[in-house]
Structures are given as C-alpha cells and as structure tokens.
C-alpha cells in the first residue's frame, strides 16, 4: 500500500471505532489487506485477533504487535489512543516487507482488547505464538511527540497494575478509604502542554523524580470501594498491599496483579540506534500495557512513537498528524528487516 492508502485505512478505522472485544470490522479490514499481500492469515484468534505470517526463509522469526480497539467514551467508542494509527502502520509494514521478498520470517499480531488488558492473554491462550514462535517481538505506542520521532525506555516501559476491592464498609469508612487510596498518588496526569513537557523531561532524567512513583484510582460501589494502583518499582506494590491489609484487614481482596511492560535493554537499544530514538530512564506512569504478556514470552521492546503534539492519548483533544503513518512504516520496516537479517546471520554463524 502507498502511504496515502494507509492514511485512508486509518481514517476508515477511525470513522468506525470498535470497543474492546468488538473489533470485527477492523479485523476484517486488516485480514483482507494482508491476504491481498500474500501473507498467511488466521482470524478469530483470542476473539477478533488476526495473526499474519510472512514466511520467506528459514531462521528465527521476528514478531510485531499492533492493537486495534478504541477507547470507551460516554455513549460509545472513539480512537483516542492511536490504535487506528498502530493498525495502519502494522498493515503497512507487513505489506512493505512482503513486497521486498527478502529472506526471513515475520509474524504480525493484530490484537483486540488492549484497553481492557484482555486481548494479549486471549491471543496467546488461543495459540497465536505457537505456529511461528518469535525470537523477539516489538510494538509501537502513540505519544504526543513530533511526528515520526521515537523514544524508548531500556529496562522500563509501562507500569503494571494491582486491582483490589474493599467490601463491607459503612459510608464513613468508604469515604475514608477513598481519601486514603487517592492520597497514595505521587504523580498526576498532565493537563497542559507545559506539564507534559516537564513529564517528558523527567522521563529522560537518570535517577529523576519518576524513579519511584504511585498512581492510584478509586471509586465507590455501594458498601465497597474498588480501585487500582500503578507503581514503580514493583516493590511498591507490596508496600501498598501491606498498608491496605493493615487498614482493612480481611475486607480487602486483591483481584489481579498485572505485570509491568519491561523492555529488554539489548532490544530497546538496538531499536534506539536504528530509529534514532530518544532514551528514557523511567516508565510512563499513567498507562498499563498488556504487551507485557508478549514480552514474557520473547524479549523485545515497545517504542513510543510521535504522532504530533496535539493533546495526549486518552483525552478528547488528542489528534494525529497523519504524516506520522508513512514515517512509522518506513522506519519500522527498515528496523524489522535489519533485525531479521541479524537473526538469520547469527543462527547460521
């Protein structure tokens, strides 16, 4: 596909946003575009997931993941996190590599239900990695950076999440726990361009203020409060669990501890060199990522990818500079090609 065709694909996905678990139309568009390029395509993987294999040689495989679902908003769904961009770039990379007919193997995972952190687990459980297990795996995440630029955090990425529920509370106790949990946060999301610039600067500072943080959210449900915590480093979770146990006793129940997305230093730095990426020294505090489950199966990295500086993901003013799509396709095609060549060489040396 030419870049203008990929922009139109992104616009088509953007016009028809689909919530986590409901990505039927988006998945069909992806599958059709990949079959047309000659890839072996499997649909319905872990829901509406699509796995596409480009097999043009022997040796280890490279994996690439793109998420497809939209953000839930009052009254429906909207693409406020750039997943429509991720999908268009993923299709573009797959088709570009297929047209080159170079030797190597690449497997593409178009994932549903990232926003609910259910899609990666469902795809892996449905055998997405089994036919061609990738030796390493990569992904992009849209970021409010200049269009086409990259950033990556070796040994970091996104924090995990600990979900809990405290039940059997009186109204007074519920208010107290709401206040206690909200007060755990040491960071707050940026609400202005200046605050965002300071956050990015902090992420680029070795040993800076984001070396350790907590971000907590809570809401009341009748005689219960439910909340979650994102924290760094992982040792902070045990501190918070101990605090809640001491305050709530057996009334607190921990529902799920989701792992952090941790980039492999080797693979993140390889990407940084190829993509001329800015190095980050702390995770982004406000988003979790179920790409973590892919990274538990194979080392790799998630790169922050600049889609323009208007708004931040998950906010109503988030907007995309569509020139980023072509830049992303060209950059990631070159990077995956290079990694594939290096893996093939090392496996035969």
Short mmCIF file of C-alpha atoms in Angstrom, two decimals:
data_model
loop_
_atom_site.label_atom_id
_atom_site.label_comp_id
_atom_site.label_asym_id
_atom_site.label_seq_id
_atom_site.Cartn_x
_atom_site.Cartn_y
_atom_site.Cartn_z
CA UNK A 1 0.00 0.00 0.00
CA UNK A 2 1.13 3.52 -0.68
CA UNK A 3 1.21 5.88 2.28
CA UNK A 4 -1.94 7.69 1.18
CA UNK A 5 -3.78 4.34 1.10
CA UNK A 6 -2.65 3.66 4.67
CA UNK A 7 -3.90 7.08 5.71
CA UNK A 8 -7.28 6.21 4.21
CA UNK A 9 -7.22 2.87 6.05
CA UNK A 10 -6.57 4.72 9.28
CA UNK A 11 -9.43 7.12 8.56
CA UNK A 12 -11.79 4.23 7.81
CA UNK A 13 -10.91 2.60 11.14
CA UNK A 14 -11.19 5.96 12.89
CA UNK A 15 -14.68 6.53 11.47
CA UNK A 16 -15.86 3.18 12.81
CA UNK A 17 -14.30 2.75 16.27
CA UNK A 18 -14.96 -0.58 17.96
CA UNK A 19 -14.72 -1.29 21.67
CA UNK A 20 -12.52 -3.99 23.19
CA UNK A 21 -13.85 -7.36 22.14
CA UNK A 22 -15.97 -5.94 19.31
CA UNK A 23 -13.30 -5.28 16.65
CA UNK A 24 -15.00 -7.38 13.96
CA UNK A 25 -14.98 -4.73 11.22
CA UNK A 26 -11.44 -3.55 11.91
CA UNK A 27 -10.14 -7.13 11.95
CA UNK A 28 -11.80 -7.84 8.60
CA UNK A 29 -10.15 -4.79 7.01
CA UNK A 30 -6.76 -5.89 8.35
CA UNK A 31 -7.17 -9.51 7.23
CA UNK A 32 -8.23 -8.52 3.71
CA UNK A 33 -5.26 -6.17 3.29
CA UNK A 34 -2.80 -8.81 4.49
CA UNK A 35 -4.22 -11.66 2.39
CA UNK A 36 -4.01 -9.38 -0.65
CA UNK A 37 -0.29 -9.01 0.06
CA UNK A 38 0.22 -12.77 0.17
CA UNK A 39 0.59 -13.34 3.91
CA UNK A 40 -0.83 -16.45 5.57
CA UNK A 41 -3.67 -15.06 7.70
CA UNK A 42 -5.55 -16.58 10.63
CA UNK A 43 -8.55 -14.72 12.06
CA UNK A 44 -10.64 -15.10 15.20
CA UNK A 45 -7.58 -15.57 17.41
CA UNK A 46 -8.46 -14.83 21.01
CA UNK A 47 -11.61 -13.02 19.91
CA UNK A 48 -11.16 -10.83 16.85
CA UNK A 49 -7.37 -11.12 16.77
CA UNK A 50 -5.53 -11.55 13.48
CA UNK A 51 -2.24 -13.40 13.10
CA UNK A 52 -0.41 -12.96 9.78
CA UNK A 53 2.75 -14.85 8.89
CA UNK A 54 5.28 -13.69 6.32
CA UNK A 55 7.49 -16.72 5.71
CA UNK A 56 10.15 -16.06 3.10
CA UNK A 57 13.03 -18.07 4.51
CA UNK A 58 14.46 -20.10 7.34
CA UNK A 59 15.74 -18.98 10.68
CA UNK A 60 14.26 -17.27 13.74
CA UNK A 61 11.14 -15.15 13.43
CA UNK A 62 10.55 -11.52 14.40
CA UNK A 63 7.22 -10.62 15.99
CA UNK A 64 5.32 -7.35 15.64
CA UNK A 65 2.14 -6.46 17.53
CA UNK A 66 -0.46 -3.77 16.79
CA UNK A 67 -3.63 -3.19 18.83
CA UNK A 68 -6.98 -2.46 17.17
CA UNK A 69 -9.60 -1.46 19.77
CA UNK A 70 -10.92 2.01 20.58
CA UNK A 71 -11.39 3.80 23.89
CA UNK A 72 -14.73 3.66 25.69
CA UNK A 73 -16.32 7.12 25.91
CA UNK A 74 -19.78 8.22 27.07
CA UNK A 75 -22.23 6.90 24.52
CA UNK A 76 -19.83 4.73 22.58
CA UNK A 77 -16.22 4.50 21.42
CA UNK A 78 -13.53 6.73 19.95
CA UNK A 79 -9.95 6.28 18.80
CA UNK A 80 -8.30 8.49 21.43
CA UNK A 81 -5.21 6.34 21.97
CA UNK A 82 -3.85 5.97 18.44
CA UNK A 83 -4.69 2.30 17.95
CA UNK A 84 -6.01 3.19 14.49
CA UNK A 85 -2.52 4.52 13.73
CA UNK A 86 -0.87 1.40 15.20
CA UNK A 87 -3.07 -0.80 12.99
CA UNK A 88 -2.42 1.18 9.80
CA UNK A 89 1.34 1.15 10.43
CA UNK A 90 1.29 -2.59 11.15
CA UNK A 91 -0.52 -3.29 7.88
CA UNK A 92 1.91 -1.03 6.04
CA UNK A 93 4.97 -2.75 7.50
CA UNK A 94 3.61 -6.20 6.69
CA UNK A 95 2.85 -5.26 3.10
CA UNK A 96 6.19 -3.49 2.62
CA UNK A 97 8.16 -6.49 3.84
CA UNK A 98 6.05 -8.82 1.70
CA UNK A 99 6.76 -6.74 -1.41
CA UNK A 100 10.53 -6.89 -0.82
CA UNK A 101 10.60 -10.71 -0.86
CA UNK A 102 13.73 -10.75 1.26
CA UNK A 103 14.66 -13.86 3.22
CA UNK A 104 13.26 -14.07 6.73
CA UNK A 105 10.21 -14.77 8.84
CA UNK A 106 7.96 -12.20 10.47
CA UNK A 107 4.73 -12.80 12.36
CA UNK A 108 2.25 -9.97 12.89
CA UNK A 109 -0.22 -9.91 15.78
CA UNK A 110 -3.19 -7.57 15.36
CA UNK A 111 -4.60 -7.62 18.86
CA UNK A 112 -8.09 -6.95 20.18
CA UNK A 113 -9.00 -5.73 23.66
CA UNK A 114 -5.85 -3.90 24.70
CA UNK A 115 -7.82 -1.23 26.54
CA UNK A 116 -9.18 -3.88 28.93
CA UNK A 117 -5.85 -5.75 29.11
CA UNK A 118 -7.60 -8.93 27.97
CA UNK A 119 -6.57 -9.29 24.34
CA UNK A 120 -2.93 -10.34 24.66
CA UNK A 121 -3.78 -13.10 27.15
CA UNK A 122 -6.64 -14.30 24.93
CA UNK A 123 -4.50 -14.39 21.78
CA UNK A 124 -1.61 -16.18 23.47
CA UNK A 125 -4.02 -18.63 25.06
CA UNK A 126 -5.52 -19.31 21.63
CA UNK A 127 -2.13 -20.28 20.24
CA UNK A 128 -1.11 -17.07 18.49
CA UNK A 129 2.57 -17.71 19.24
CA UNK A 130 2.59 -21.43 18.51
CA UNK A 131 2.91 -21.85 14.71
CA UNK A 132 5.87 -19.45 14.42
CA UNK A 133 7.22 -18.54 17.88
CA UNK A 134 9.03 -15.20 17.59
CA UNK A 135 12.58 -14.93 18.87
CA UNK A 136 11.93 -11.26 19.66
CA UNK A 137 8.86 -9.02 19.49
CA UNK A 138 8.19 -5.29 19.04
CA UNK A 139 5.34 -2.77 19.20
CA UNK A 140 4.62 0.96 18.98
CA UNK A 141 2.63 3.20 21.31
CA UNK A 142 1.43 6.60 20.10
CA UNK A 143 2.87 9.53 22.01
CA UNK A 144 2.49 13.33 21.89
CA UNK A 145 5.92 13.81 20.33
CA UNK A 146 6.92 15.35 16.98
CA UNK A 147 5.52 13.24 14.15
CA UNK A 148 7.77 10.36 13.17
CA UNK A 149 10.12 10.56 16.16
CA UNK A 150 10.80 7.68 18.54
CA UNK A 151 11.61 7.23 22.21
CA UNK A 152 12.29 4.09 24.20
CA UNK A 153 12.99 3.18 27.80
CA UNK A 154 15.51 0.32 28.21
CA UNK A 155 14.57 -1.72 31.31
CA UNK A 156 11.34 0.27 31.62
CA UNK A 157 8.17 0.73 29.58
CA UNK A 158 4.83 0.86 31.37
CA UNK A 159 3.99 0.06 34.99
CA UNK A 160 1.89 -2.92 35.94
CA UNK A 161 -1.39 -2.64 37.81
CA UNK A 162 -2.77 -4.05 41.06
CA UNK A 163 -6.59 -4.18 41.27
CA UNK A 164 -8.32 -4.51 44.63
CA UNK A 165 -11.71 -4.25 46.31
CA UNK A 166 -12.64 -3.42 49.91
CA UNK A 167 -16.12 -4.53 50.99
CA UNK A 168 -18.45 -4.25 53.97
CA UNK A 169 -17.83 -0.56 54.58
CA UNK A 170 -20.02 1.99 56.26
CA UNK A 171 -20.46 5.29 54.40
CA UNK A 172 -17.90 6.91 56.71
CA UNK A 173 -15.39 4.10 56.15
CA UNK A 174 -15.92 4.22 52.40
CA UNK A 175 -15.14 7.94 52.37
CA UNK A 176 -12.04 7.31 54.49
CA UNK A 177 -10.73 4.64 52.13
CA UNK A 178 -11.49 6.76 49.09
CA UNK A 179 -9.37 9.50 50.61
CA UNK A 180 -6.62 7.11 51.69
CA UNK A 181 -6.30 5.47 48.27
CA UNK A 182 -6.50 8.72 46.31
CA UNK A 183 -3.78 10.08 48.58
CA UNK A 184 -1.37 7.33 47.57
CA UNK A 185 -0.71 9.00 44.23
CA UNK A 186 2.62 10.75 43.94
CA UNK A 187 2.01 11.80 40.31
CA UNK A 188 -0.93 13.31 38.45
CA UNK A 189 -1.61 13.21 34.69
CA UNK A 190 -0.51 16.31 32.76
CA UNK A 191 -3.27 18.75 31.91
CA UNK A 192 -1.29 21.30 29.91
CA UNK A 193 1.48 21.36 27.34
CA UNK A 194 3.92 22.69 29.96
CA UNK A 195 3.09 19.86 32.37
CA UNK A 196 3.53 17.32 29.60
CA UNK A 197 6.91 18.82 28.69
CA UNK A 198 8.01 18.53 32.32
CA UNK A 199 6.86 14.90 32.43
CA UNK A 200 8.84 14.03 29.30
CA UNK A 201 11.87 15.80 30.75
CA UNK A 202 11.51 13.80 33.97
CA UNK A 203 11.35 10.56 31.95
CA UNK A 204 14.63 11.50 30.27
CA UNK A 205 16.40 12.21 33.57
CA UNK A 206 18.50 9.35 35.01
CA UNK A 207 17.65 8.98 38.69
CA UNK A 208 14.92 11.61 38.30
CA UNK A 209 11.59 12.05 40.10
CA UNK A 210 9.96 9.13 38.26
CA UNK A 211 12.45 6.59 39.58
CA UNK A 212 9.72 5.73 42.09
CA UNK A 213 6.03 6.63 41.88
CA UNK A 214 2.46 5.58 42.65
CA UNK A 215 -0.63 6.40 40.62
CA UNK A 216 -3.95 5.30 42.18
CA UNK A 217 -7.61 5.48 41.19
CA UNK A 218 -10.66 4.52 43.27
CA UNK A 219 -14.45 4.63 43.08
CA UNK A 220 -17.29 3.65 45.41
CA UNK A 221 -19.78 0.86 44.72
CA UNK A 222 -22.43 0.71 47.46
CA UNK A 223 -20.77 -0.55 50.63
CA UNK A 224 -17.49 -1.18 48.80
CA UNK A 225 -14.67 0.73 47.15
CA UNK A 226 -12.76 -0.65 44.20
CA UNK A 227 -9.50 0.72 42.90
CA UNK A 228 -6.21 0.07 41.27
CA UNK A 229 -2.62 1.15 41.69
CA UNK A 230 0.15 1.56 39.14
CA UNK A 231 3.55 1.77 40.75
CA UNK A 232 7.28 1.70 40.12
CA UNK A 233 9.37 -0.16 41.13
CA UNK A 234 7.44 -3.37 41.71
CA UNK A 235 8.40 -3.38 45.39
CA UNK A 236 5.96 -0.51 45.90
CA UNK A 237 3.03 -2.90 45.37
CA UNK A 238 3.89 -4.94 48.44
CA UNK A 239 4.14 -1.75 50.50
CA UNK A 240 0.67 -0.70 49.37
CA UNK A 241 -0.82 -4.16 49.93
CA UNK A 242 0.58 -4.15 53.47
CA UNK A 243 -0.94 -0.72 54.10
CA UNK A 244 -4.38 -1.78 52.87
CA UNK A 245 -4.24 -5.02 54.85
CA UNK A 246 -3.37 -3.06 57.99
CA UNK A 247 -6.28 -0.66 57.42
CA UNK A 248 -8.96 -3.01 56.06
CA UNK A 249 -7.97 -6.45 57.29
CA UNK A 250 -9.85 -9.34 55.63
CA UNK A 251 -12.25 -6.93 53.92
CA UNK A 252 -9.66 -6.16 51.23
CA UNK A 253 -9.44 -8.56 48.29
CA UNK A 254 -6.76 -8.28 45.63
CA UNK A 255 -8.29 -9.20 42.28
CA UNK A 256 -5.39 -9.17 39.85
CA UNK A 257 -1.77 -8.11 39.72
CA UNK A 258 -0.90 -7.33 36.11
CA UNK A 259 2.81 -7.34 35.15
CA UNK A 260 4.81 -4.32 34.10
CA UNK A 261 5.87 -3.90 30.47
CA UNK A 262 9.65 -4.08 30.69
CA UNK A 263 11.73 -3.56 27.58
CA UNK A 264 14.79 -5.71 27.06
CA UNK A 265 17.84 -3.39 27.25
CA UNK A 266 19.50 -5.18 24.33
CA UNK A 267 16.50 -4.92 22.03
CA UNK A 268 15.48 -1.45 23.13
CA UNK A 269 18.98 -0.12 22.49
CA UNK A 270 19.14 -1.85 19.10
CA UNK A 271 15.93 -0.05 18.20
CA UNK A 272 17.19 3.23 19.60
CA UNK A 273 20.28 3.09 17.39
CA UNK A 274 18.36 2.23 14.24
CA UNK A 275 15.43 4.59 14.85
CA UNK A 276 17.48 7.45 16.32
CA UNK A 277 15.23 7.20 19.37
CA UNK A 278 15.45 9.33 22.49
CA UNK A 279 16.42 7.26 25.53
CA UNK A 280 14.08 7.38 28.50
CA UNK A 281 15.06 6.48 32.05
CA UNK A 282 11.66 5.95 33.62
CA UNK A 283 8.31 4.43 32.64
CA UNK A 284 5.30 6.48 31.64
CA UNK A 285 3.25 6.44 34.87
CA UNK A 286 -0.33 6.66 33.63
CA UNK A 287 -0.83 3.74 31.22
CA UNK A 288 -0.61 -0.01 31.57
CA UNK A 289 0.04 -2.25 28.55
CA UNK A 290 -0.80 -5.92 28.04
CA UNK A 291 2.07 -6.11 25.55
CA UNK A 292 3.78 -7.15 28.79
CA UNK A 293 2.45 -10.67 28.19
CA UNK A 294 4.14 -10.88 24.78
CA UNK A 295 7.40 -9.73 26.38
CA UNK A 296 7.10 -12.53 28.93
CA UNK A 297 7.30 -14.98 26.00
CA UNK A 298 10.02 -13.26 23.97
CA UNK A 299 12.35 -10.32 24.63
CA UNK A 300 11.75 -7.11 22.75
CA UNK A 301 10.62 -3.54 23.19
CA UNK A 302 7.73 -1.14 22.85
CA UNK A 303 8.70 2.19 21.29
CA UNK A 304 6.92 5.44 21.93
CA UNK A 305 6.12 6.90 18.51
CA UNK A 306 5.42 10.56 17.87
CA UNK A 307 2.09 11.26 16.16
CA UNK A 308 2.12 15.02 16.71
CA UNK A 309 1.89 17.21 19.75
CA UNK A 310 -1.83 18.00 19.88
CA UNK A 311 -3.27 16.52 23.05
CA UNK A 312 -2.28 13.39 24.95
CA UNK A 313 -3.69 9.88 24.46
CA UNK A 314 -7.00 9.20 26.23
CA UNK A 315 -8.01 12.85 26.22
CA UNK A 316 -10.67 14.45 23.99
CA UNK A 317 -8.18 16.82 22.35
CA UNK A 318 -5.90 14.01 21.17
CA UNK A 319 -5.29 14.37 17.42
CA UNK A 320 -2.95 12.69 14.97
CA UNK A 321 -0.60 14.18 12.39
CA UNK A 322 -1.21 11.62 9.65
CA UNK A 323 2.22 12.19 8.11
CA UNK A 324 3.47 10.05 11.01
CA UNK A 325 1.95 6.94 9.42
CA UNK A 326 4.27 6.83 6.43
CA UNK A 327 7.25 7.76 8.59
CA UNK A 328 6.41 4.96 11.00
CA UNK A 329 6.01 2.39 8.23
CA UNK A 330 9.35 3.27 6.65
CA UNK A 331 11.21 3.28 9.96
CA UNK A 332 9.76 0.05 11.35
CA UNK A 333 10.08 -1.77 8.02
CA UNK A 334 13.78 -0.94 7.98
CA UNK A 335 14.23 -1.91 11.61
CA UNK A 336 12.44 -5.26 11.32
CA UNK A 337 14.32 -6.05 8.12
CA UNK A 338 17.63 -5.34 9.84
CA UNK A 339 16.73 -7.41 12.92
CA UNK A 340 15.63 -10.30 10.70
CA UNK A 341 18.92 -10.21 8.79
CA UNK A 342 20.90 -10.12 12.03
CA UNK A 343 18.96 -13.04 13.49
CA UNK A 344 19.37 -15.09 10.32
CA UNK A 345 23.12 -14.40 10.28
CA UNK A 346 23.59 -15.28 13.95
CA UNK A 347 21.62 -18.52 13.58
CA UNK A 348 23.87 -19.72 10.73
CA UNK A 349 27.20 -18.40 12.02
#
